[in-house]
Amino acid sequence: MSSSDPTVQPVPASVVEQVDAADVTLSNPKRAVISLGSNLGNRLETLQGAIDALEDTPGLRVKAVSPVYETEPWGVEPGTQPSYFNAVVLVKTTLPPDSLLERGHAIEEAFERVRDERWGPRTLDVDIVAYQDVVSADPVLTLPHSRAHERAFVLAPWHDVDPEAVVPGRGAVVELLAAVGTEGVQPRVDLELRLPE
């Protein structure tokens, strides 16, 4: 019996180079927090699709995925819209904030999000909640997200994946969450989102 296992193939040099190159592109990555929400169609599948699409973005790696929360929609009569599924992902990226925002919009559009009414139902929401410690009042991309500190559906899953997290300029997520409370935001322990392979 031969000692060499014919099923074990050496890794081609080109693959090694690609892996090395991918690592180099993230040589000085920035931390970003992205919130995801869906209240139309197969909500869990949509959130997973968004996570996979983020991972497929050059210069971006998904590092952590929160549990799923179910949330009543904002600003509408109770029962008139399906509830949201919400989650938060932590990413490391070499993309600047504006490119990250463009990618978020592209992923929303891939899931046929329609922005026709302000509080209307959404197939998919992709929001940049925070980017490093950047504080910016730019109306195109306000950092941190202008309402993140008062929304339990962002704070609760964010706290799950990063208990020490801080909203830049606003304070510790754990304290903000305690102030807001978690009424109307239910953990869905029966559902799970996967970290991309």
PDB file of C-alpha atoms in Angstrom:
ATOM      1  CA  MET A   1       0.000   0.000   0.000  1.00  0.00           C
ATOM      2  CA  SER A   2       1.398   3.354  -1.059  1.00  0.00           C
ATOM      3  CA  SER A   3       1.992   5.914   1.659  1.00  0.00           C
ATOM      4  CA  SER A   4       0.972   8.780  -0.605  1.00  0.00           C
ATOM      5  CA  ASP A   5      -2.776   9.384  -0.631  1.00  0.00           C
ATOM      6  CA  PRO A   6      -3.876   9.986  -4.252  1.00  0.00           C
ATOM      7  CA  THR A   7      -6.840  12.078  -3.076  1.00  0.00           C
ATOM      8  CA  VAL A   8      -4.565  14.686  -1.498  1.00  0.00           C
ATOM      9  CA  GLN A   9      -3.613  17.170  -4.188  1.00  0.00           C
ATOM     10  CA  PRO A  10      -1.070  19.919  -3.631  1.00  0.00           C
ATOM     11  CA  VAL A  11      -2.678  23.343  -3.478  1.00  0.00           C
ATOM     12  CA  PRO A  12      -1.939  25.135  -6.774  1.00  0.00           C
ATOM     13  CA  ALA A  13       0.361  28.133  -6.416  1.00  0.00           C
ATOM     14  CA  SER A  14      -2.244  30.369  -8.099  1.00  0.00           C
ATOM     15  CA  VAL A  15      -4.755  29.628  -5.313  1.00  0.00           C
ATOM     16  CA  VAL A  16      -2.167  30.393  -2.636  1.00  0.00           C
ATOM     17  CA  GLU A  17      -1.412  33.700  -4.400  1.00  0.00           C
ATOM     18  CA  GLN A  18      -5.120  34.571  -4.479  1.00  0.00           C
ATOM     19  CA  VAL A  19      -5.506  33.870  -0.773  1.00  0.00           C
ATOM     20  CA  ASP A  20      -2.414  35.943   0.012  1.00  0.00           C
ATOM     21  CA  ALA A  21      -3.698  38.765  -2.192  1.00  0.00           C
ATOM     22  CA  ALA A  22      -7.072  38.697  -0.413  1.00  0.00           C
ATOM     23  CA  ASP A  23      -5.299  39.042   2.906  1.00  0.00           C
ATOM     24  CA  VAL A  24      -3.193  41.933   1.624  1.00  0.00           C
ATOM     25  CA  THR A  25      -6.342  43.783   0.521  1.00  0.00           C
ATOM     26  CA  LEU A  26      -7.440  43.691   4.160  1.00  0.00           C
ATOM     27  CA  SER A  27      -4.040  44.789   5.461  1.00  0.00           C
ATOM     28  CA  ASN A  28      -5.509  47.783   7.290  1.00  0.00           C
ATOM     29  CA  PRO A  29      -9.199  46.949   7.691  1.00  0.00           C
ATOM     30  CA  LYS A  30     -11.727  49.142   9.432  1.00  0.00           C
ATOM     31  CA  ARG A  31     -14.511  47.853  11.673  1.00  0.00           C
ATOM     32  CA  ALA A  32     -18.070  48.519  10.626  1.00  0.00           C
ATOM     33  CA  VAL A  33     -21.451  47.567  12.038  1.00  0.00           C
ATOM     34  CA  ILE A  34     -24.277  46.884   9.584  1.00  0.00           C
ATOM     35  CA  SER A  35     -27.906  46.374  10.494  1.00  0.00           C
ATOM     36  CA  LEU A  36     -30.200  44.240   8.334  1.00  0.00           C
ATOM     37  CA  GLY A  37     -33.994  44.160   8.291  1.00  0.00           C
ATOM     38  CA  SER A  38     -36.663  42.463   6.178  1.00  0.00           C
ATOM     39  CA  ASN A  39     -40.439  42.321   6.422  1.00  0.00           C
ATOM     40  CA  LEU A  40     -41.498  40.937   3.039  1.00  0.00           C
ATOM     41  CA  GLY A  41     -41.123  37.515   1.464  1.00  0.00           C
ATOM     42  CA  ASN A  42     -38.922  34.870   3.078  1.00  0.00           C
ATOM     43  CA  ARG A  43     -37.375  37.185   5.633  1.00  0.00           C
ATOM     44  CA  LEU A  44     -34.776  34.768   7.007  1.00  0.00           C
ATOM     45  CA  GLU A  45     -33.623  33.762   3.523  1.00  0.00           C
ATOM     46  CA  THR A  46     -33.358  37.425   2.545  1.00  0.00           C
ATOM     47  CA  LEU A  47     -31.203  38.280   5.584  1.00  0.00           C
ATOM     48  CA  GLN A  48     -28.941  35.299   4.895  1.00  0.00           C
ATOM     49  CA  GLY A  49     -28.681  36.339   1.247  1.00  0.00           C
ATOM     50  CA  ALA A  50     -27.637  39.830   2.319  1.00  0.00           C
ATOM     51  CA  ILE A  51     -24.952  38.416   4.639  1.00  0.00           C
ATOM     52  CA  ASP A  52     -23.622  36.203   1.856  1.00  0.00           C
ATOM     53  CA  ALA A  53     -23.623  39.172  -0.556  1.00  0.00           C
ATOM     54  CA  LEU A  54     -21.646  41.245   1.959  1.00  0.00           C
ATOM     55  CA  GLU A  55     -19.096  38.434   2.283  1.00  0.00           C
ATOM     56  CA  ASP A  56     -18.827  38.283  -1.526  1.00  0.00           C
ATOM     57  CA  THR A  57     -17.861  41.975  -1.595  1.00  0.00           C
ATOM     58  CA  PRO A  58     -14.176  42.501  -2.446  1.00  0.00           C
ATOM     59  CA  GLY A  59     -12.365  44.111   0.470  1.00  0.00           C
ATOM     60  CA  LEU A  60     -14.963  43.009   3.021  1.00  0.00           C
ATOM     61  CA  ARG A  61     -15.114  40.131   5.497  1.00  0.00           C
ATOM     62  CA  VAL A  62     -18.082  39.294   7.698  1.00  0.00           C
ATOM     63  CA  LYS A  63     -16.719  38.642  11.188  1.00  0.00           C
ATOM     64  CA  ALA A  64     -19.831  38.066  13.299  1.00  0.00           C
ATOM     65  CA  VAL A  65     -23.565  37.591  12.776  1.00  0.00           C
ATOM     66  CA  SER A  66     -26.087  38.325  15.522  1.00  0.00           C
ATOM     67  CA  PRO A  67     -29.127  36.313  16.538  1.00  0.00           C
ATOM     68  CA  VAL A  68     -32.387  37.144  14.751  1.00  0.00           C
ATOM     69  CA  TYR A  69     -34.930  39.465  16.364  1.00  0.00           C
ATOM     70  CA  GLU A  70     -38.546  39.947  15.378  1.00  0.00           C
ATOM     71  CA  THR A  71     -39.767  43.541  15.573  1.00  0.00           C
ATOM     72  CA  GLU A  72     -43.031  45.362  15.022  1.00  0.00           C
ATOM     73  CA  PRO A  73     -42.756  47.884  12.138  1.00  0.00           C
ATOM     74  CA  TRP A  74     -42.231  51.553  13.020  1.00  0.00           C
ATOM     75  CA  GLY A  75     -44.681  54.332  12.328  1.00  0.00           C
ATOM     76  CA  VAL A  76     -47.617  52.225  11.099  1.00  0.00           C
ATOM     77  CA  GLU A  77     -50.836  50.856  12.559  1.00  0.00           C
ATOM     78  CA  PRO A  78     -50.199  47.545  14.373  1.00  0.00           C
ATOM     79  CA  GLY A  79     -51.133  44.564  12.236  1.00  0.00           C
ATOM     80  CA  THR A  80     -51.084  46.447   8.916  1.00  0.00           C
ATOM     81  CA  GLN A  81     -47.634  45.169   7.936  1.00  0.00           C
ATOM     82  CA  PRO A  82     -45.719  41.955   8.589  1.00  0.00           C
ATOM     83  CA  SER A  83     -43.206  42.124  11.413  1.00  0.00           C
ATOM     84  CA  TYR A  84     -39.532  42.640  10.654  1.00  0.00           C
ATOM     85  CA  PHE A  85     -36.713  40.211  11.120  1.00  0.00           C
ATOM     86  CA  ASN A  86     -33.623  42.165  12.201  1.00  0.00           C
ATOM     87  CA  ALA A  87     -29.986  41.270  12.681  1.00  0.00           C
ATOM     88  CA  VAL A  88     -26.605  42.983  12.974  1.00  0.00           C
ATOM     89  CA  VAL A  89     -23.348  41.949  11.328  1.00  0.00           C
ATOM     90  CA  LEU A  90     -19.841  43.032  12.243  1.00  0.00           C
ATOM     91  CA  VAL A  91     -17.513  43.393   9.286  1.00  0.00           C
ATOM     92  CA  LYS A  92     -13.931  44.294   8.610  1.00  0.00           C
ATOM     93  CA  THR A  93     -13.433  46.214   5.415  1.00  0.00           C
ATOM     94  CA  THR A  94     -10.970  48.262   3.436  1.00  0.00           C
ATOM     95  CA  LEU A  95     -13.843  50.034   1.676  1.00  0.00           C
ATOM     96  CA  PRO A  96     -14.384  53.663   2.660  1.00  0.00           C
ATOM     97  CA  PRO A  97     -17.830  54.454   4.120  1.00  0.00           C
ATOM     98  CA  ASP A  98     -19.286  55.816   0.855  1.00  0.00           C
ATOM     99  CA  SER A  99     -18.315  52.642  -1.041  1.00  0.00           C
ATOM    100  CA  LEU A 100     -19.765  50.528   1.742  1.00  0.00           C
ATOM    101  CA  LEU A 101     -23.005  52.523   1.465  1.00  0.00           C
ATOM    102  CA  GLU A 102     -23.103  51.975  -2.326  1.00  0.00           C
ATOM    103  CA  ARG A 103     -22.629  48.256  -1.787  1.00  0.00           C
ATOM    104  CA  GLY A 104     -25.440  48.230   0.780  1.00  0.00           C
ATOM    105  CA  HIS A 105     -27.785  49.931  -1.692  1.00  0.00           C
ATOM    106  CA  ALA A 106     -26.763  47.504  -4.446  1.00  0.00           C
ATOM    107  CA  ILE A 107     -27.575  44.554  -2.178  1.00  0.00           C
ATOM    108  CA  GLU A 108     -30.953  46.117  -1.296  1.00  0.00           C
ATOM    109  CA  GLU A 109     -31.715  46.568  -4.991  1.00  0.00           C
ATOM    110  CA  ALA A 110     -30.704  42.987  -5.728  1.00  0.00           C
ATOM    111  CA  PHE A 111     -33.544  41.990  -3.410  1.00  0.00           C
ATOM    112  CA  GLU A 112     -35.884  44.405  -5.230  1.00  0.00           C
ATOM    113  CA  ARG A 113     -36.338  46.828  -2.396  1.00  0.00           C
ATOM    114  CA  VAL A 114     -38.844  49.513  -3.348  1.00  0.00           C
ATOM    115  CA  ARG A 115     -38.383  52.904  -1.684  1.00  0.00           C
ATOM    116  CA  ASP A 116     -41.847  54.274  -2.381  1.00  0.00           C
ATOM    117  CA  GLU A 117     -43.150  55.141   1.072  1.00  0.00           C
ATOM    118  CA  ARG A 118     -41.178  56.311   4.052  1.00  0.00           C
ATOM    119  CA  TRP A 119     -42.312  53.659   6.537  1.00  0.00           C
ATOM    120  CA  GLY A 120     -43.367  51.204   3.839  1.00  0.00           C
ATOM    121  CA  PRO A 121     -42.632  47.496   3.964  1.00  0.00           C
ATOM    122  CA  ARG A 122     -39.140  46.580   2.842  1.00  0.00           C
ATOM    123  CA  THR A 123     -37.857  43.399   1.264  1.00  0.00           C
ATOM    124  CA  LEU A 124     -34.478  44.377   2.651  1.00  0.00           C
ATOM    125  CA  ASP A 125     -32.890  47.217   4.597  1.00  0.00           C
ATOM    126  CA  VAL A 126     -29.093  47.439   4.789  1.00  0.00           C
ATOM    127  CA  ASP A 127     -27.936  50.251   7.074  1.00  0.00           C
ATOM    128  CA  ILE A 128     -24.432  51.207   8.116  1.00  0.00           C
ATOM    129  CA  VAL A 129     -24.782  51.752  11.846  1.00  0.00           C
ATOM    130  CA  ALA A 130     -21.182  52.646  12.647  1.00  0.00           C
ATOM    131  CA  TYR A 131     -17.801  52.792  10.935  1.00  0.00           C
ATOM    132  CA  GLN A 132     -14.805  52.719  13.262  1.00  0.00           C
ATOM    133  CA  ASP A 133     -15.209  55.703  15.584  1.00  0.00           C
ATOM    134  CA  VAL A 134     -16.221  58.045  12.777  1.00  0.00           C
ATOM    135  CA  VAL A 135     -18.703  60.775  13.667  1.00  0.00           C
ATOM    136  CA  SER A 136     -20.030  62.551  10.592  1.00  0.00           C
ATOM    137  CA  ALA A 137     -23.116  64.679   9.936  1.00  0.00           C
ATOM    138  CA  ASP A 138     -22.928  64.134   6.162  1.00  0.00           C
ATOM    139  CA  PRO A 139     -26.598  63.889   5.071  1.00  0.00           C
ATOM    140  CA  VAL A 140     -25.739  61.162   2.531  1.00  0.00           C
ATOM    141  CA  LEU A 141     -24.253  58.941   5.231  1.00  0.00           C
ATOM    142  CA  THR A 142     -24.590  60.107   8.825  1.00  0.00           C
ATOM    143  CA  LEU A 143     -22.221  58.225  11.137  1.00  0.00           C
ATOM    144  CA  PRO A 144     -23.079  56.705  13.445  1.00  0.00           C
ATOM    145  CA  HIS A 145     -26.605  56.107  12.092  1.00  0.00           C
ATOM    146  CA  SER A 146     -28.711  59.004  13.366  1.00  0.00           C
ATOM    147  CA  ARG A 147     -31.319  56.807  15.080  1.00  0.00           C
ATOM    148  CA  ALA A 148     -29.301  53.718  16.003  1.00  0.00           C
ATOM    149  CA  HIS A 149     -28.908  54.802  19.628  1.00  0.00           C
ATOM    150  CA  GLU A 150     -32.681  54.812  20.164  1.00  0.00           C
ATOM    151  CA  ARG A 151     -33.635  51.640  18.289  1.00  0.00           C
ATOM    152  CA  ALA A 152     -33.739  48.404  20.260  1.00  0.00           C
ATOM    153  CA  PHE A 153     -33.820  46.355  17.043  1.00  0.00           C
ATOM    154  CA  VAL A 154     -30.294  47.627  16.325  1.00  0.00           C
ATOM    155  CA  LEU A 155     -28.963  47.813  19.880  1.00  0.00           C
ATOM    156  CA  ALA A 156     -30.144  44.364  21.057  1.00  0.00           C
ATOM    157  CA  PRO A 157     -28.503  42.289  18.302  1.00  0.00           C
ATOM    158  CA  TRP A 158     -25.426  44.560  18.322  1.00  0.00           C
ATOM    159  CA  HIS A 159     -25.019  43.958  22.053  1.00  0.00           C
ATOM    160  CA  ASP A 160     -25.292  40.192  21.434  1.00  0.00           C
ATOM    161  CA  VAL A 161     -22.308  40.154  19.065  1.00  0.00           C
ATOM    162  CA  ASP A 162     -20.278  42.830  20.860  1.00  0.00           C
ATOM    163  CA  PRO A 163     -21.220  43.348  24.529  1.00  0.00           C
ATOM    164  CA  GLU A 164     -18.546  46.059  24.886  1.00  0.00           C
ATOM    165  CA  ALA A 165     -19.747  48.040  21.862  1.00  0.00           C
ATOM    166  CA  VAL A 166     -20.001  51.816  21.935  1.00  0.00           C
ATOM    167  CA  VAL A 167     -22.058  54.052  19.651  1.00  0.00           C
ATOM    168  CA  PRO A 168     -19.549  56.787  18.778  1.00  0.00           C
ATOM    169  CA  GLY A 169     -20.564  60.019  20.489  1.00  0.00           C
ATOM    170  CA  ARG A 170     -23.586  58.376  22.158  1.00  0.00           C
ATOM    171  CA  GLY A 171     -22.229  55.907  24.702  1.00  0.00           C
ATOM    172  CA  ALA A 172     -22.157  52.202  25.493  1.00  0.00           C
ATOM    173  CA  VAL A 173     -24.668  50.034  23.652  1.00  0.00           C
ATOM    174  CA  VAL A 174     -25.555  48.219  26.884  1.00  0.00           C
ATOM    175  CA  GLU A 175     -26.563  51.510  28.551  1.00  0.00           C
ATOM    176  CA  LEU A 176     -28.427  52.808  25.498  1.00  0.00           C
ATOM    177  CA  LEU A 177     -30.327  49.521  25.278  1.00  0.00           C
ATOM    178  CA  ALA A 178     -31.255  49.695  28.974  1.00  0.00           C
ATOM    179  CA  ALA A 179     -32.602  53.225  28.419  1.00  0.00           C
ATOM    180  CA  VAL A 180     -34.647  52.263  25.347  1.00  0.00           C
ATOM    181  CA  GLY A 181     -35.917  48.909  26.607  1.00  0.00           C
ATOM    182  CA  THR A 182     -36.696  45.876  24.475  1.00  0.00           C
ATOM    183  CA  GLU A 183     -40.473  46.082  24.249  1.00  0.00           C
ATOM    184  CA  GLY A 184     -41.655  44.922  20.831  1.00  0.00           C
ATOM    185  CA  VAL A 185     -38.293  43.325  20.028  1.00  0.00           C
ATOM    186  CA  GLN A 186     -38.379  39.551  20.435  1.00  0.00           C
ATOM    187  CA  PRO A 187     -35.377  37.233  20.127  1.00  0.00           C
ATOM    188  CA  ARG A 188     -36.139  34.383  17.705  1.00  0.00           C
ATOM    189  CA  VAL A 189     -34.046  31.606  19.186  1.00  0.00           C
ATOM    190  CA  ASP A 190     -35.651  29.168  16.731  1.00  0.00           C
ATOM    191  CA  LEU A 191     -33.993  30.945  13.782  1.00  0.00           C
ATOM    192  CA  GLU A 192     -30.331  31.188  12.920  1.00  0.00           C
ATOM    193  CA  LEU A 193     -28.224  33.077  10.421  1.00  0.00           C
ATOM    194  CA  ARG A 194     -24.939  31.500   9.317  1.00  0.00           C
ATOM    195  CA  LEU A 195     -21.558  33.134   9.164  1.00  0.00           C
ATOM    196  CA  PRO A 196     -20.445  32.677   5.521  1.00  0.00           C
ATOM    197  CA  GLU A 197     -17.981  29.820   4.971  1.00  0.00           C
TER     198      GLU A 197
END
